[in-house]
JSON list of C-alpha atoms in Angstrom, two decimals:
[
{"chain": "K", "resi": 1, "resn": "PHE", "atom": "CA", "xyz": [-51.47, -23.80, -23.14]},
{"chain": "K", "resi": 2, "resn": "LYS", "atom": "CA", "xyz": [-48.70, -22.68, -20.25]},
{"chain": "K", "resi": 3, "resn": "PRO", "atom": "CA", "xyz": [-49.57, -21.51, -16.85]},
{"chain": "K", "resi": 4, "resn": "THR", "atom": "CA", "xyz": [-47.59, -18.36, -15.85]},
{"chain": "K", "resi": 5, "resn": "ILE", "atom": "CA", "xyz": [-44.58, -18.89, -13.59]},
{"chain": "K", "resi": 6, "resn": "THR", "atom": "CA", "xyz": [-46.78, -16.36, -10.37]},
{"chain": "K", "resi": 7, "resn": "GLN", "atom": "CA", "xyz": [-43.28, -14.23, -8.25]},
{"chain": "K", "resi": 8, "resn": "GLU", "atom": "CA", "xyz": [-44.88, -16.54, -5.61]},
{"chain": "K", "resi": 9, "resn": "THR", "atom": "CA", "xyz": [-44.50, -19.35, -7.33]},
{"chain": "K", "resi": 10, "resn": "ALA", "atom": "CA", "xyz": [-41.31, -18.55, -8.57]},
{"chain": "K", "resi": 11, "resn": "ALA", "atom": "CA", "xyz": [-39.76, -17.44, -5.08]},
{"chain": "K", "resi": 12, "resn": "ALA", "atom": "CA", "xyz": [-40.59, -20.57, -3.64]},
{"chain": "K", "resi": 13, "resn": "LYS", "atom": "CA", "xyz": [-38.72, -22.46, -6.10]},
{"chain": "K", "resi": 14, "resn": "GLY", "atom": "CA", "xyz": [-35.06, -23.81, -4.94]},
{"chain": "K", "resi": 15, "resn": "ILE", "atom": "CA", "xyz": [-33.38, -23.75, -1.17]},
{"chain": "K", "resi": 16, "resn": "VAL", "atom": "CA", "xyz": [-34.14, -21.19, 1.32]},
{"chain": "K", "resi": 17, "resn": "VAL", "atom": "CA", "xyz": [-31.34, -21.19, 4.26]},
{"chain": "K", "resi": 18, "resn": "ASP", "atom": "CA", "xyz": [-32.71, -19.65, 7.44]},
{"chain": "K", "resi": 19, "resn": "LEU", "atom": "CA", "xyz": [-29.92, -20.31, 9.63]},
{"chain": "K", "resi": 20, "resn": "THR", "atom": "CA", "xyz": [-30.80, -18.06, 12.71]},
{"chain": "K", "resi": 21, "resn": "ARG", "atom": "CA", "xyz": [-33.86, -20.26, 13.00]},
{"chain": "K", "resi": 22, "resn": "ARG", "atom": "CA", "xyz": [-31.83, -23.56, 12.10]},
{"chain": "K", "resi": 23, "resn": "ARG", "atom": "CA", "xyz": [-33.98, -24.52, 9.34]},
{"chain": "K", "resi": 24, "resn": "LEU", "atom": "CA", "xyz": [-33.50, -25.22, 5.69]},
{"chain": "K", "resi": 25, "resn": "PHE", "atom": "CA", "xyz": [-36.88, -25.38, 3.11]},
{"chain": "K", "resi": 26, "resn": "VAL", "atom": "CA", "xyz": [-36.87, -26.76, -0.58]},
{"chain": "K", "resi": 27, "resn": "ASP", "atom": "CA", "xyz": [-39.33, -25.59, -2.91]},
{"chain": "K", "resi": 28, "resn": "GLY", "atom": "CA", "xyz": [-41.23, -24.19, 0.44]},
{"chain": "K", "resi": 29, "resn": "ARG", "atom": "CA", "xyz": [-41.10, -26.94, 2.24]},
{"chain": "K", "resi": 30, "resn": "ASN", "atom": "CA", "xyz": [-39.64, -27.97, 5.41]},
{"chain": "K", "resi": 31, "resn": "ALA", "atom": "CA", "xyz": [-37.02, -30.50, 4.44]},
{"chain": "K", "resi": 32, "resn": "GLN", "atom": "CA", "xyz": [-36.69, -31.60, 8.73]},
{"chain": "K", "resi": 33, "resn": "LEU", "atom": "CA", "xyz": [-32.78, -32.11, 8.64]},
{"chain": "K", "resi": 34, "resn": "THR", "atom": "CA", "xyz": [-31.97, -33.21, 12.37]},
{"chain": "K", "resi": 35, "resn": "CYS", "atom": "CA", "xyz": [-29.07, -31.78, 13.46]},
{"chain": "K", "resi": 36, "resn": "LYS", "atom": "CA", "xyz": [-26.50, -33.11, 12.29]},
{"chain": "K", "resi": 37, "resn": "GLU", "atom": "CA", "xyz": [-27.35, -32.58, 8.91]},
{"chain": "K", "resi": 38, "resn": "PHE", "atom": "CA", "xyz": [-28.03, -29.27, 9.89]},
{"chain": "K", "resi": 39, "resn": "GLU", "atom": "CA", "xyz": [-24.88, -28.83, 11.47]},
{"chain": "K", "resi": 40, "resn": "LEU", "atom": "CA", "xyz": [-23.20, -30.53, 8.48]},
{"chain": "K", "resi": 41, "resn": "LEU", "atom": "CA", "xyz": [-24.69, -27.81, 6.29]},
{"chain": "K", "resi": 42, "resn": "ALA", "atom": "CA", "xyz": [-24.37, -25.17, 8.16]},
{"chain": "K", "resi": 43, "resn": "PHE", "atom": "CA", "xyz": [-20.44, -26.00, 8.06]},
{"chain": "K", "resi": 44, "resn": "LEU", "atom": "CA", "xyz": [-20.38, -25.95, 4.33]},
{"chain": "K", "resi": 45, "resn": "ILE", "atom": "CA", "xyz": [-21.62, -22.48, 4.75]},
{"chain": "K", "resi": 46, "resn": "GLU", "atom": "CA", "xyz": [-19.70, -20.91, 6.19]},
{"chain": "K", "resi": 47, "resn": "ASN", "atom": "CA", "xyz": [-16.41, -22.50, 4.53]},
{"chain": "K", "resi": 48, "resn": "GLU", "atom": "CA", "xyz": [-18.43, -21.46, 1.18]},
{"chain": "K", "resi": 49, "resn": "GLY", "atom": "CA", "xyz": [-15.78, -22.15, -1.80]},
{"chain": "K", "resi": 50, "resn": "GLU", "atom": "CA", "xyz": [-13.28, -24.47, 0.17]},
{"chain": "K", "resi": 51, "resn": "THR", "atom": "CA", "xyz": [-12.85, -28.00, 0.53]},
{"chain": "K", "resi": 52, "resn": "VAL", "atom": "CA", "xyz": [-14.01, -29.17, 3.57]},
{"chain": "K", "resi": 53, "resn": "THR", "atom": "CA", "xyz": [-12.33, -32.73, 5.70]},
{"chain": "K", "resi": 54, "resn": "ARG", "atom": "CA", "xyz": [-14.16, -35.25, 7.30]},
{"chain": "K", "resi": 55, "resn": "SER", "atom": "CA", "xyz": [-12.06, -34.03, 10.12]},
{"chain": "K", "resi": 56, "resn": "GLN", "atom": "CA", "xyz": [-12.97, -30.91, 9.95]},
{"chain": "K", "resi": 57, "resn": "ILE", "atom": "CA", "xyz": [-16.32, -31.89, 9.75]},
{"chain": "K", "resi": 58, "resn": "ALA", "atom": "CA", "xyz": [-15.75, -33.91, 11.90]},
{"chain": "K", "resi": 59, "resn": "ALA", "atom": "CA", "xyz": [-14.93, -31.83, 14.40]},
{"chain": "K", "resi": 60, "resn": "ILE", "atom": "CA", "xyz": [-17.86, -29.93, 14.46]},
{"chain": "K", "resi": 61, "resn": "ALA", "atom": "CA", "xyz": [-20.32, -33.09, 15.60]},
{"chain": "K", "resi": 62, "resn": "GLU", "atom": "CA", "xyz": [-19.45, -31.53, 19.76]},
{"chain": "K", "resi": 63, "resn": "ARG", "atom": "CA", "xyz": [-22.41, -28.45, 17.81]},
{"chain": "K", "resi": 64, "resn": "CYS", "atom": "CA", "xyz": [-25.18, -30.61, 17.91]},
{"chain": "K", "resi": 65, "resn": "GLY", "atom": "CA", "xyz": [-24.24, -32.52, 21.89]},
{"chain": "K", "resi": 66, "resn": "GLU", "atom": "CA", "xyz": [-22.27, -35.84, 20.63]},
{"chain": "K", "resi": 67, "resn": "LYS", "atom": "CA", "xyz": [-18.59, -37.55, 19.95]},
{"chain": "K", "resi": 68, "resn": "THR", "atom": "CA", "xyz": [-16.73, -37.24, 17.36]},
{"chain": "K", "resi": 69, "resn": "PRO", "atom": "CA", "xyz": [-17.57, -39.70, 14.02]},
{"chain": "K", "resi": 70, "resn": "ASN", "atom": "CA", "xyz": [-15.65, -41.19, 11.85]},
{"chain": "K", "resi": 71, "resn": "ALA", "atom": "CA", "xyz": [-15.77, -40.73, 8.17]},
{"chain": "K", "resi": 72, "resn": "ARG", "atom": "CA", "xyz": [-17.46, -43.56, 7.27]},
{"chain": "K", "resi": 73, "resn": "THR", "atom": "CA", "xyz": [-20.25, -41.41, 9.11]},
{"chain": "K", "resi": 74, "resn": "ILE", "atom": "CA", "xyz": [-20.20, -38.23, 8.23]},
{"chain": "K", "resi": 75, "resn": "ASP", "atom": "CA", "xyz": [-20.35, -39.74, 4.13]},
{"chain": "K", "resi": 76, "resn": "VAL", "atom": "CA", "xyz": [-23.64, -41.02, 6.10]},
{"chain": "K", "resi": 77, "resn": "HIS", "atom": "CA", "xyz": [-25.45, -38.10, 7.37]},
{"chain": "K", "resi": 78, "resn": "VAL", "atom": "CA", "xyz": [-23.67, -36.44, 3.22]},
{"chain": "K", "resi": 79, "resn": "ARG", "atom": "CA", "xyz": [-26.05, -38.73, 2.13]},
{"chain": "K", "resi": 80, "resn": "ARG", "atom": "CA", "xyz": [-29.14, -38.51, 4.32]},
{"chain": "K", "resi": 81, "resn": "LEU", "atom": "CA", "xyz": [-29.09, -34.84, 3.21]},
{"chain": "K", "resi": 82, "resn": "ARG", "atom": "CA", "xyz": [-28.20, -34.98, 0.05]},
{"chain": "K", "resi": 83, "resn": "ALA", "atom": "CA", "xyz": [-31.49, -37.56, 0.10]},
{"chain": "K", "resi": 84, "resn": "LYS", "atom": "CA", "xyz": [-33.48, -33.99, 2.00]},
{"chain": "K", "resi": 85, "resn": "ILE", "atom": "CA", "xyz": [-32.85, -31.96, -0.59]},
{"chain": "K", "resi": 86, "resn": "ALA", "atom": "CA", "xyz": [-33.64, -34.06, -4.16]},
{"chain": "K", "resi": 87, "resn": "GLY", "atom": "CA", "xyz": [-33.10, -32.15, -6.82]},
{"chain": "K", "resi": 88, "resn": "TYR", "atom": "CA", "xyz": [-30.32, -30.28, -5.19]},
{"chain": "K", "resi": 89, "resn": "GLU", "atom": "CA", "xyz": [-28.50, -32.51, -3.72]},
{"chain": "K", "resi": 90, "resn": "ASP", "atom": "CA", "xyz": [-25.16, -31.11, -6.08]},
{"chain": "K", "resi": 91, "resn": "ILE", "atom": "CA", "xyz": [-24.72, -27.76, -3.89]},
{"chain": "K", "resi": 92, "resn": "VAL", "atom": "CA", "xyz": [-22.43, -30.21, -1.86]},
{"chain": "K", "resi": 93, "resn": "ARG", "atom": "CA", "xyz": [-20.10, -31.31, -3.82]},
{"chain": "K", "resi": 94, "resn": "THR", "atom": "CA", "xyz": [-17.70, -33.48, -3.05]},
{"chain": "K", "resi": 95, "resn": "SER", "atom": "CA", "xyz": [-13.87, -33.29, -3.71]},
{"chain": "K", "resi": 96, "resn": "ARG", "atom": "CA", "xyz": [-13.29, -37.44, -3.67]},
{"chain": "K", "resi": 97, "resn": "GLY", "atom": "CA", "xyz": [-10.06, -38.24, -1.48]},
{"chain": "K", "resi": 98, "resn": "GLN", "atom": "CA", "xyz": [-10.15, -34.75, 0.05]},
{"chain": "K", "resi": 99, "resn": "GLY", "atom": "CA", "xyz": [-14.08, -34.05, 1.75]},
{"chain": "K", "resi": 100, "resn": "TYR", "atom": "CA", "xyz": [-17.08, -32.24, 0.67]},
{"chain": "K", "resi": 101, "resn": "ARG", "atom": "CA", "xyz": [-18.32, -28.48, 0.01]},
{"chain": "K", "resi": 102, "resn": "PHE", "atom": "CA", "xyz": [-20.33, -25.66, -0.93]},
{"chain": "K", "resi": 103, "resn": "ASP", "atom": "CA", "xyz": [-19.95, -23.01, -3.52]},
{"chain": "K", "resi": 104, "resn": "LYS", "atom": "CA", "xyz": [-22.60, -20.44, -4.20]},
{"chain": "K", "resi": 105, "resn": "HIS", "atom": "CA", "xyz": [-25.73, -21.90, -6.30]},
{"chain": "K", "resi": 106, "resn": "PRO", "atom": "CA", "xyz": [-28.96, -19.45, -8.23]},
{"chain": "K", "resi": 107, "resn": "ASP", "atom": "CA", "xyz": [-30.97, -21.78, -5.81]},
{"chain": "K", "resi": 108, "resn": "VAL", "atom": "CA", "xyz": [-29.69, -21.16, -2.88]},
{"chain": "K", "resi": 109, "resn": "LEU", "atom": "CA", "xyz": [-31.02, -18.45, -0.48]},
{"chain": "K", "resi": 110, "resn": "ILE", "atom": "CA", "xyz": [-28.78, -17.97, 2.56]},
{"chain": "K", "resi": 111, "resn": "GLU", "atom": "CA", "xyz": [-30.63, -16.20, 5.14]},
{"chain": "K", "resi": 112, "resn": "GLN", "atom": "CA", "xyz": [-29.39, -14.72, 8.29]},
{"chain": "K", "resi": 113, "resn": "LEU", "atom": "CA", "xyz": [-29.05, -11.81, 11.20]}
]
């Protein structure tokens, strides 16, 4: 016996990024991202398909009212973000020696006004 997947259940699967309300949902649950984690993901989404360097990511620190982090700190934020989106961590890709990128992904819905 295999349960049928209702449209509502199917809709809850995946990642929903609400850029307006600054929230991220994983399989229907709020991922409770920090300001830095959300801004990191939003910045990658803004630059979809392009590799973003750590120095470019560091430059957006003021969005959260904080000083510019170093490269190791950025790697820690990426690791924490990936942990909070477990099962979908491949949406934040590492470009070895260059930085990070976000590519269009079938499991990611981006909502904005």
